[in-house]
Backbone as numpy.savetxt, mean C-alpha at the origin, in Angstrom:
# Nx Ny Nz CAx CAy CAz Cx Cy Cz
14.55 12.50 -2.34 14.23 11.35 -3.18 15.51 10.56 -3.42
15.89 9.83 -2.41 17.15 9.09 -2.47 16.88 7.67 -2.94
17.63 7.21 -3.90 17.50 5.84 -4.35 18.77 5.07 -4.00
18.62 3.99 -3.27 19.78 3.21 -2.86 20.23 2.31 -4.00
21.47 2.44 -4.42 21.96 1.59 -5.50 22.26 0.19 -5.00
22.31 0.01 -3.67 22.63 -1.32 -3.12 21.40 -2.22 -3.05
20.24 -1.63 -3.02 19.03 -2.40 -2.76 18.46 -2.99 -4.05
18.18 -4.29 -4.04 17.52 -4.89 -5.20 16.06 -5.19 -4.87
15.58 -4.69 -3.71 14.18 -4.85 -3.33 13.65 -3.52 -2.81
12.51 -3.12 -3.34 11.90 -1.84 -2.95 10.45 -2.10 -2.55
10.06 -1.56 -1.43 8.68 -1.67 -0.95 8.08 -0.26 -0.94
7.06 -0.06 -1.76 6.50 1.28 -1.96 5.07 1.33 -1.42
4.82 2.30 -0.57 3.48 2.50 0.00 2.75 3.54 -0.84
1.57 3.19 -1.34 0.76 4.12 -2.12 -0.05 4.96 -1.13
0.23 6.24 -1.03 -0.37 7.05 0.03 -0.89 8.38 -0.48
-1.72 9.00 0.36 -2.17 10.36 0.15 -1.94 11.13 1.45
-1.85 12.44 1.36 -1.78 13.24 2.58 -3.13 13.12 3.30
-3.10 12.97 4.62 -4.36 12.81 5.38 -5.12 14.12 5.50
-6.01 14.35 4.54 -6.82 15.57 4.53 -8.29 15.21 4.46
-9.16 15.98 5.13 -10.60 15.70 5.10 -11.14 15.66 3.67
-11.91 14.63 3.38 -12.51 14.49 2.06 -11.61 13.84 1.03
-10.34 13.56 1.41 -9.39 12.97 0.46 -9.07 11.52 0.78
-9.32 11.09 2.01 -8.95 9.73 2.42 -10.13 9.03 3.07
-10.22 7.71 2.85 -11.25 6.87 3.48 -12.67 7.42 3.29
-12.94 7.92 2.10 -14.24 8.54 1.83 -15.37 7.51 1.82
-15.06 6.25 1.55 -16.12 5.22 1.54 -16.57 4.84 2.95
-15.88 5.38 3.96 -16.29 5.14 5.34 -17.16 6.27 5.88
-17.65 7.12 4.99 -18.42 8.29 5.41 -19.69 7.92 6.17
-20.19 6.70 5.95 -21.41 6.28 6.64 -21.19 6.07 8.13
-19.94 5.83 8.52 -19.68 5.57 9.94 -18.61 6.48 10.55
-17.95 7.29 9.73 -16.92 8.19 10.24 -17.11 9.59 9.69
-16.92 10.59 10.53 -16.89 11.97 10.06 -15.60 12.19 9.26
-15.53 13.25 8.44 -14.28 13.52 7.71 -13.07 13.64 8.64
-13.25 14.27 9.80 -12.13 14.41 10.75 -11.71 13.06 11.31
-12.70 12.21 11.61 -12.39 10.88 12.14 -11.70 10.03 11.07
-12.13 10.17 9.82 -11.49 9.41 8.73 -10.02 9.80 8.59
-9.72 11.09 8.75 -8.34 11.56 8.69 -7.53 10.98 9.85
-8.10 11.01 11.05 -7.40 10.47 12.22 -7.11 8.98 12.06
-8.11 8.24 11.55 -7.91 6.81 11.31 -6.81 6.59 10.27
-6.88 7.35 9.17 -5.90 7.17 8.10 -4.47 7.45 8.59
-4.32 8.46 9.43 -2.99 8.74 10.01 -2.46 7.51 10.75
-3.33 6.89 11.54 -2.91 5.70 12.31 -2.58 4.54 11.37
-3.43 4.33 10.37 -3.18 3.25 9.41 -1.85 3.46 8.69
-1.60 4.69 8.26 -0.36 4.98 7.54 0.86 4.82 8.45
0.77 5.32 9.68 1.89 5.19 10.61 2.23 3.72 10.84
1.20 2.90 11.08 1.44 1.48 11.35 1.90 0.74 10.10
1.42 1.17 8.92 1.87 0.55 7.67 3.34 0.87 7.42
3.75 2.10 7.72 5.17 2.46 7.61 6.02 1.62 8.55
5.54 1.42 9.77 6.28 0.59 10.74 6.41 -0.84 10.24
5.32 -1.35 9.64 5.36 -2.70 9.07 6.41 -2.79 7.96
6.40 -1.81 7.06 7.35 -1.83 5.95 8.79 -1.79 6.45
9.03 -0.97 7.47 10.39 -0.84 8.00 10.84 -2.08 8.77
9.90 -2.95 9.13 10.24 -4.10 9.97 10.67 -5.32 9.16
10.62 -5.24 7.85 10.94 -6.41 7.04 12.36 -6.89 7.29
12.50 -8.18 7.45 13.80 -8.78 7.75 14.37 -9.43 6.50
14.46 -8.65 5.46 14.94 -9.18 4.19 16.29 -8.61 3.82
17.02 -8.13 4.80 18.29 -7.48 4.47 18.03 -6.06 4.04
18.53 -5.70 2.89 18.46 -4.32 2.43 17.21 -4.11 1.58
16.13 -3.67 2.22 14.89 -3.35 1.51 14.67 -1.84 1.59
14.60 -1.20 0.45 14.33 0.23 0.42 12.83 0.46 0.61
12.48 1.39 1.48 11.08 1.73 1.73 10.81 3.12 1.15
9.71 3.24 0.41 9.39 4.51 -0.23 7.89 4.76 -0.18
7.50 5.99 -0.43 6.10 6.37 -0.55 5.91 6.99 -1.93
4.87 6.56 -2.63 4.49 7.20 -3.90 3.17 7.91 -3.65
3.09 9.18 -4.07 1.90 9.97 -3.76 1.69 11.05 -4.82
0.51 11.68 -4.80 0.31 12.84 -5.68 1.33 13.93 -5.40
1.65 14.69 -6.43 2.68 15.73 -6.32 2.37 16.72 -5.19
1.09 17.05 -5.00 0.71 18.05 -4.00 0.89 17.54 -2.57
1.11 16.22 -2.39 1.18 15.64 -1.05 2.61 15.33 -0.59
3.59 15.55 -1.46 4.96 15.12 -1.16 5.49 15.73 0.14
5.40 17.04 0.28 6.01 17.69 1.45 5.37 17.23 2.76
4.03 17.14 2.75 3.34 16.74 3.98 3.67 15.30 4.36
3.70 14.41 3.38 4.02 13.00 3.68 5.49 12.82 4.07
6.36 13.64 3.50 7.77 13.57 3.89 7.93 13.97 5.35
7.19 14.99 5.78 7.25 15.40 7.19 6.70 14.30 8.10
5.58 13.70 7.70 4.99 12.63 8.51 5.93 11.44 8.62
6.53 11.05 7.51 7.41 9.88 7.51 8.64 10.12 8.38
9.20 11.33 8.29 10.42 11.60 9.07 10.11 11.78 10.55
8.90 12.26 10.87 8.55 12.46 12.28 8.29 11.14 12.99
7.87 10.13 12.23 7.58 8.83 12.84 8.85 8.07 13.18
9.87 8.22 12.37 11.11 7.48 12.62 12.29 8.33 12.14
12.66 9.33 12.92 13.77 10.20 12.53 15.04 9.39 12.22
15.67 9.74 11.10 16.89 9.03 10.73 16.67 7.78 9.92
15.41 7.36 9.80 15.10 6.18 9.00 14.69 6.65 7.60
15.51 6.36 6.62 15.35 6.91 5.29 14.12 6.34 4.57
13.20 7.19 4.21 12.05 6.83 3.37 11.97 7.86 2.27
12.10 7.42 1.03 11.98 8.38 -0.07 10.51 8.59 -0.38
10.12 9.85 -0.58 8.75 10.20 -0.92 8.78 10.75 -2.34
8.08 10.07 -3.25 8.19 10.36 -4.68 6.85 10.80 -5.24
6.86 11.86 -6.03 5.63 12.34 -6.67 5.33 11.51 -7.90
4.08 11.04 -7.97 3.68 10.29 -9.16 3.48 11.23 -10.34
3.54 10.69 -11.54 3.25 11.44 -12.76 1.82 11.12 -13.17
0.99 12.15 -13.26 -0.41 11.93 -13.60 -1.27 11.78 -12.37
-2.57 11.63 -12.58 -3.52 11.56 -11.47 -4.16 10.18 -11.38
-4.52 9.79 -10.17 -5.22 8.53 -9.97 -4.28 7.38 -9.63
-4.90 6.28 -9.18 -4.11 5.14 -8.72 -3.36 4.46 -9.86
-3.98 4.35 -11.03 -3.30 3.71 -12.16 -2.02 4.47 -12.51
-2.11 5.80 -12.53 -0.92 6.62 -12.81 0.11 6.45 -11.71
-0.36 6.34 -10.47 0.56 6.14 -9.36 1.32 4.83 -9.47
0.62 3.76 -9.79 1.28 2.46 -9.92 2.24 2.44 -11.12
1.82 3.04 -12.21 2.73 3.14 -13.36 3.99 3.90 -12.97
3.82 4.96 -12.19 4.96 5.77 -11.75 5.91 4.98 -10.85
5.35 4.09 -10.01 6.19 3.29 -9.12 7.24 2.52 -9.91
6.78 1.79 -10.92 7.72 0.93 -11.65 8.57 1.71 -12.64
8.05 2.82 -13.16 8.87 3.68 -14.01 10.01 4.29 -13.21
9.73 4.66 -11.96 10.74 5.33 -11.13 11.75 4.34 -10.55
11.27 3.22 -10.03 12.16 2.33 -9.27 12.73 1.17 -10.08
12.08 0.79 -11.19 12.53 -0.41 -11.91 13.01 -0.13 -13.33
12.69 1.03 -13.88 13.10 1.35 -15.24 14.61 1.46 -15.34
15.21 0.64 -16.20 16.66 0.69 -16.40 17.47 0.16 -15.23
16.80 -0.33 -14.21 17.48 -0.86 -13.02 16.60 -1.99 -12.47
16.51 -3.10 -13.23 15.58 -4.17 -12.85 15.82 -4.67 -11.43
14.78 -4.65 -10.62 14.84 -5.16 -9.26 13.43 -5.43 -8.78
13.31 -6.17 -7.74 11.99 -6.54 -7.24 11.36 -5.33 -6.53
10.30 -4.82 -7.13 9.61 -3.65 -6.60 8.17 -4.03 -6.31
7.73 -3.77 -5.08 6.36 -4.10 -4.68 5.68 -2.84 -4.16
4.47 -2.60 -4.65 3.65 -1.48 -4.18 2.46 -2.06 -3.41
2.12 -1.44 -2.27 0.96 -1.90 -1.54 0.24 -0.74 -0.87
-0.95 -1.02 -0.35 -1.83 0.02 0.17 -1.33 0.62 1.47
-1.66 1.88 1.68 -1.23 2.57 2.90 -2.11 2.22 4.09
-3.21 1.49 3.86 -4.09 1.09 4.96 -3.98 -0.41 5.22
-2.75 -0.91 5.22 -2.53 -2.36 5.33 -1.69 -2.78 6.54
-1.85 -2.13 7.71 -1.00 -2.54 8.84 -1.37 -3.91 9.39
-2.55 -4.42 9.01 -2.99 -5.73 9.49 -2.36 -6.87 8.70
-1.63 -6.56 7.64 -0.95 -7.62 6.87 0.13 -8.27 7.73
0.17 -9.59 7.79 1.33 -10.22 8.43 2.60 -9.87 7.65
3.68 -9.65 8.35 4.95 -9.34 7.68 5.33 -10.44 6.69
4.98 -11.69 7.02 5.33 -12.83 6.16 4.70 -12.71 4.77
3.55 -12.02 4.67 2.91 -11.84 3.36 3.81 -11.01 2.45
4.40 -9.95 2.99 5.29 -9.12 2.19 6.59 -9.86 1.87
7.12 -10.57 2.85 8.36 -11.33 2.62 8.14 -12.39 1.54
7.00 -13.10 1.65 6.70 -14.14 0.65 6.47 -13.54 -0.73
5.89 -12.34 -0.78 5.64 -11.69 -2.07 6.95 -11.40 -2.80
7.96 -10.95 -2.06 9.28 -10.74 -2.68 9.86 -12.05 -3.19
9.67 -13.13 -2.43 10.17 -14.44 -2.88 9.43 -14.90 -4.13
8.10 -14.70 -4.15 7.31 -15.07 -5.32 7.77 -14.30 -6.55
8.10 -13.03 -6.34 8.53 -12.18 -7.45 9.87 -12.62 -8.02
10.66 -13.31 -7.22 11.94 -13.82 -7.74 11.72 -14.82 -8.87
10.58 -15.50 -8.85 10.31 -16.57 -9.83 9.27 -16.17 -10.87
8.70 -14.97 -10.76 7.67 -14.51 -11.69 7.95 -13.08 -12.14
7.31 -12.69 -13.24 7.44 -11.30 -13.71 6.65 -10.34 -12.84
5.50 -10.83 -12.35 4.57 -9.99 -11.58 4.06 -10.79 -10.39
3.84 -10.11 -9.26 3.16 -10.72 -8.12 1.95 -9.85 -7.77
0.84 -10.50 -7.41 -0.38 -9.77 -7.09 -0.97 -10.32 -5.79
-1.44 -9.41 -4.93 -2.16 -9.80 -3.71 -3.63 -9.47 -3.88
-4.48 -10.47 -4.13 -5.91 -10.20 -4.37 -6.66 -9.81 -3.10
-7.71 -9.03 -3.26 -8.62 -8.75 -2.16 -9.89 -9.56 -2.36
-10.71 -9.65 -1.32 -11.92 -10.44 -1.39 -12.99 -9.81 -2.27
-12.83 -8.53 -2.61 -13.87 -7.85 -3.38 -13.52 -7.71 -4.87
-12.52 -8.46 -5.33 -12.19 -8.42 -6.75 -11.09 -7.45 -7.13
-10.53 -6.78 -6.14 -9.42 -5.87 -6.40 -8.11 -6.49 -5.96
-7.13 -5.63 -5.68 -5.85 -6.13 -5.17 -5.23 -5.08 -4.27
-4.54 -5.57 -3.22 -3.93 -4.67 -2.24 -2.43 -4.54 -2.46
-1.88 -5.37 -3.33 -0.43 -5.41 -3.54 -0.16 -5.82 -4.98
0.84 -5.19 -5.59 1.30 -5.61 -6.91 2.79 -5.34 -7.01
3.50 -6.27 -7.59 4.95 -6.11 -7.73 5.42 -6.55 -9.10
6.56 -6.02 -9.52 7.16 -6.40 -10.80 8.66 -6.15 -10.72
9.38 -6.76 -11.66 10.84 -6.57 -11.69 11.27 -5.57 -12.75
10.31 -5.10 -13.54 10.62 -4.13 -14.60 9.39 -3.24 -14.80
9.57 -2.17 -15.54 8.47 -1.26 -15.83 7.68 -1.77 -17.04
6.37 -1.89 -16.87 5.47 -2.29 -17.96 4.38 -1.21 -18.07
4.62 -0.18 -18.86 3.76 1.01 -18.86 2.28 0.74 -19.13
1.95 -0.32 -19.86 0.54 -0.57 -20.19 -0.14 -1.49 -19.18
0.57 -1.96 -18.18 0.00 -2.92 -17.23 -1.18 -2.35 -16.46
-1.15 -1.04 -16.19 -2.23 -0.42 -15.41 -3.06 0.53 -16.26
-2.94 0.40 -17.57 -3.66 1.30 -18.48 -5.16 1.02 -18.44
-5.95 2.02 -18.79 -7.40 1.84 -18.88 -8.10 2.07 -17.57
-9.38 1.71 -17.56 -10.19 1.97 -16.38 -10.28 0.72 -15.51
-11.15 0.81 -14.51 -11.40 -0.35 -13.67 -10.69 -0.35 -12.34
-9.82 0.63 -12.08 -9.16 0.69 -10.79 -10.19 0.96 -9.71
-10.09 0.24 -8.62 -11.02 0.45 -7.51 -12.38 -0.17 -7.73
-12.52 -1.04 -8.73 -13.79 -1.71 -8.98 -13.63 -3.21 -8.74
-14.76 -3.93 -8.81 -14.73 -5.37 -8.55 -14.06 -6.15 -9.68
-13.75 -5.47 -10.78 -13.07 -6.15 -11.89 -11.60 -5.75 -12.01
-11.08 -5.01 -11.01 -9.71 -4.50 -11.11 -8.69 -5.62 -11.28
-8.82 -6.68 -10.47 -7.87 -7.79 -10.55 -7.97 -8.50 -11.89
-9.20 -8.75 -12.32 -9.42 -9.43 -13.60 -8.79 -8.65 -14.75
-8.95 -7.33 -14.73 -8.38 -6.50 -15.79 -6.85 -6.51 -15.75
-6.29 -6.48 -14.54 -4.83 -6.53 -14.41 -4.28 -7.84 -14.96
-4.92 -8.95 -14.60 -4.45 -10.26 -15.07 -4.59 -10.39 -16.58
-5.64 -9.80 -17.12 -5.84 -9.83 -18.58 -4.72 -9.07 -19.28
-4.34 -7.91 -18.74 -3.25 -7.14 -19.35 -1.92 -7.86 -19.19
-1.72 -8.53 -18.05 -0.47 -9.29 -17.85 -0.37 -10.43 -18.87
-1.50 -11.09 -19.13 -1.50 -12.17 -20.13 -1.17 -11.61 -21.51
-1.74 -10.45 -21.83 -1.48 -9.84 -23.15 -0.01 -9.49 -23.31
0.65 -9.14 -22.19 2.07 -8.81 -22.21 2.95 -10.05 -22.05
2.31 -11.22 -21.91 3.01 -12.50 -21.74 3.90 -12.50 -20.49
3.35 -11.95 -19.40 4.06 -11.89 -18.13 3.58 -13.03 -17.23
4.50 -13.70 -16.57 4.10 -14.73 -15.61 3.68 -14.05 -14.31
2.61 -14.56 -13.69 2.04 -13.95 -12.49 2.01 -14.94 -11.34
2.54 -14.52 -10.19 2.42 -15.29 -8.96 1.52 -14.53 -8.00
1.01 -15.23 -6.98 0.02 -14.61 -6.10 0.46 -14.62 -4.64
0.17 -13.50 -3.97 0.29 -13.41 -2.51 -1.04 -13.86 -1.91
-1.08 -14.02 -0.59 -2.31 -14.45 0.08 -3.43 -13.43 -0.16
-4.66 -13.94 -0.23 -5.83 -13.07 -0.37 -6.06 -12.34 0.95
-6.38 -11.04 0.87 -6.61 -10.26 2.08 -7.74 -9.27 1.86
-7.98 -8.42 2.84 -9.07 -7.45 2.70 -8.56 -6.03 2.89
-9.21 -5.11 2.19 -8.93 -3.67 2.32 -9.78 -3.09 3.44
-9.43 -1.88 3.86 -10.25 -1.14 4.83 -11.03 -0.09 4.04
-12.14 -0.52 3.45 -12.91 0.36 2.57 -14.28 0.74 3.12
-14.96 -0.23 3.76 -16.33 0.00 4.21 -16.44 -0.34 5.70
-17.60 -0.03 6.27 -17.78 -0.20 7.72 -17.52 -1.64 8.18
-17.94 -2.62 7.40 -17.72 -4.02 7.77 -16.23 -4.32 7.90
-15.42 -3.75 6.99 -13.96 -3.94 7.06 -13.41 -3.37 8.35
-13.93 -2.21 8.73 -13.45 -1.53 9.93 -13.78 -2.34 11.18
-14.99 -2.90 11.23 -15.37 -3.74 12.38 -14.54 -5.01 12.42
-14.26 -5.58 11.25 -13.42 -6.78 11.20 -12.02 -6.48 11.72
-11.45 -5.36 11.27 -10.11 -4.98 11.71 -10.10 -4.71 13.22
-11.13 -4.02 13.72 -11.21 -3.74 15.16 -11.22 -5.03 15.97
-11.97 -6.02 15.49 -12.02 -7.31 16.18 -10.68 -8.02 16.18
-9.98 -8.00 15.05 -8.67 -8.65 14.96 -7.66 -7.96 15.87
-7.68 -6.63 15.88 -6.68 -5.90 16.66 -6.98 -5.90 18.16
-8.23 -6.17 18.52 -8.51 -6.37 19.95 -7.75 -7.59 20.48
-7.63 -8.60 19.62 -6.94 -9.83 20.01 -5.43 -9.71 19.89
-4.96 -8.86 18.97 -3.51 -8.73 18.74 -3.16 -7.28 18.45
-3.27 -6.39 19.44 -3.04 -4.96 19.20 -1.62 -4.63 18.77
-0.66 -5.47 19.10 0.73 -5.18 18.75 0.96 -5.20 17.25
0.06 -5.81 16.49 0.21 -5.86 15.03 0.15 -4.46 14.43
-0.68 -3.60 15.01 -0.84 -2.23 14.51 -1.26 -1.37 15.69
-0.31 -1.02 16.57 -0.66 -0.43 17.87 -1.42 0.89 17.79
-1.05 1.77 16.89 -1.74 3.06 16.81 -3.17 2.88 16.32
-3.31 2.05 15.30 -4.65 1.78 14.77 -5.50 1.06 15.81
-4.90 0.11 16.52 -5.63 -0.64 17.55 -6.16 0.30 18.63
-5.33 1.25 19.08 -5.74 2.19 20.12 -6.87 3.10 19.63
-6.75 3.56 18.37 -7.78 4.43 17.81 -9.10 3.68 17.67
-9.03 2.44 17.16 -10.25 1.65 16.96 -10.90 1.25 18.27
-10.09 1.03 19.29 -10.65 0.69 20.61 -11.50 1.84 21.13
-10.98 3.06 20.97 -11.72 4.25 21.41 -12.97 4.46 20.56
-12.83 4.28 19.23 -13.96 4.44 18.33 -15.05 3.41 18.61
-14.62 2.16 18.82 -15.56 1.07 19.08 -16.35 1.31 20.36
-15.65 1.78 21.39 -16.33 1.99 22.68 -17.29 3.17 22.62
-16.94 4.19 21.84 -17.82 5.36 21.74 -19.02 5.09 20.84
-18.91 4.06 19.99 -20.00 3.74 19.06 -21.05 2.87 19.70
-20.74 2.32 20.88 -21.68 1.42 21.53 -22.11 1.95 22.90
């Protein structure tokens, strides 16, 4: 768990260890548990590659995960890019809200800097979206990347705000609305990243497969897996 004192920008991937029944469970209608794990591995690998590709100078890349997943994710991260430093940090508490609270408590508490957390299934994000989010955060207290279903795939802040993710509503269609309401209550200025989509349901998976057929280099491992899945499904 190395923290770079030189970096004033941190990009944190919210991840879980790829285990059956723990990841991509909303895709159960079209993927077996084993297939969901294989897909998630590809998504995570490509998301890590995306994070490492940022051309913003010194950007620290980290993973925040449940305590039980630290060792497995540390092995995965180091095997994908040996020698490329990625800190893997255990969140305090359970659930996504606790994970996000842990991100800013760990990376921004007492050391204000631009810290952005985003989903581990986001290799389809253009790199410019992440770069622009850091720029937006320079002028605002918080940056948010909305999804089309009322949630958000990215959130960033320059300091720790423990109550920002308090309460329920994570993973629901009101998640973004609740976050913005809490930001207003804390009198935080909010800037926005481009609206994007998560990989949650079968329609999302088909959309991603179509996009990556046209541009597989954006997420090569995921593109190869989806090509095989798409061909076997038809």
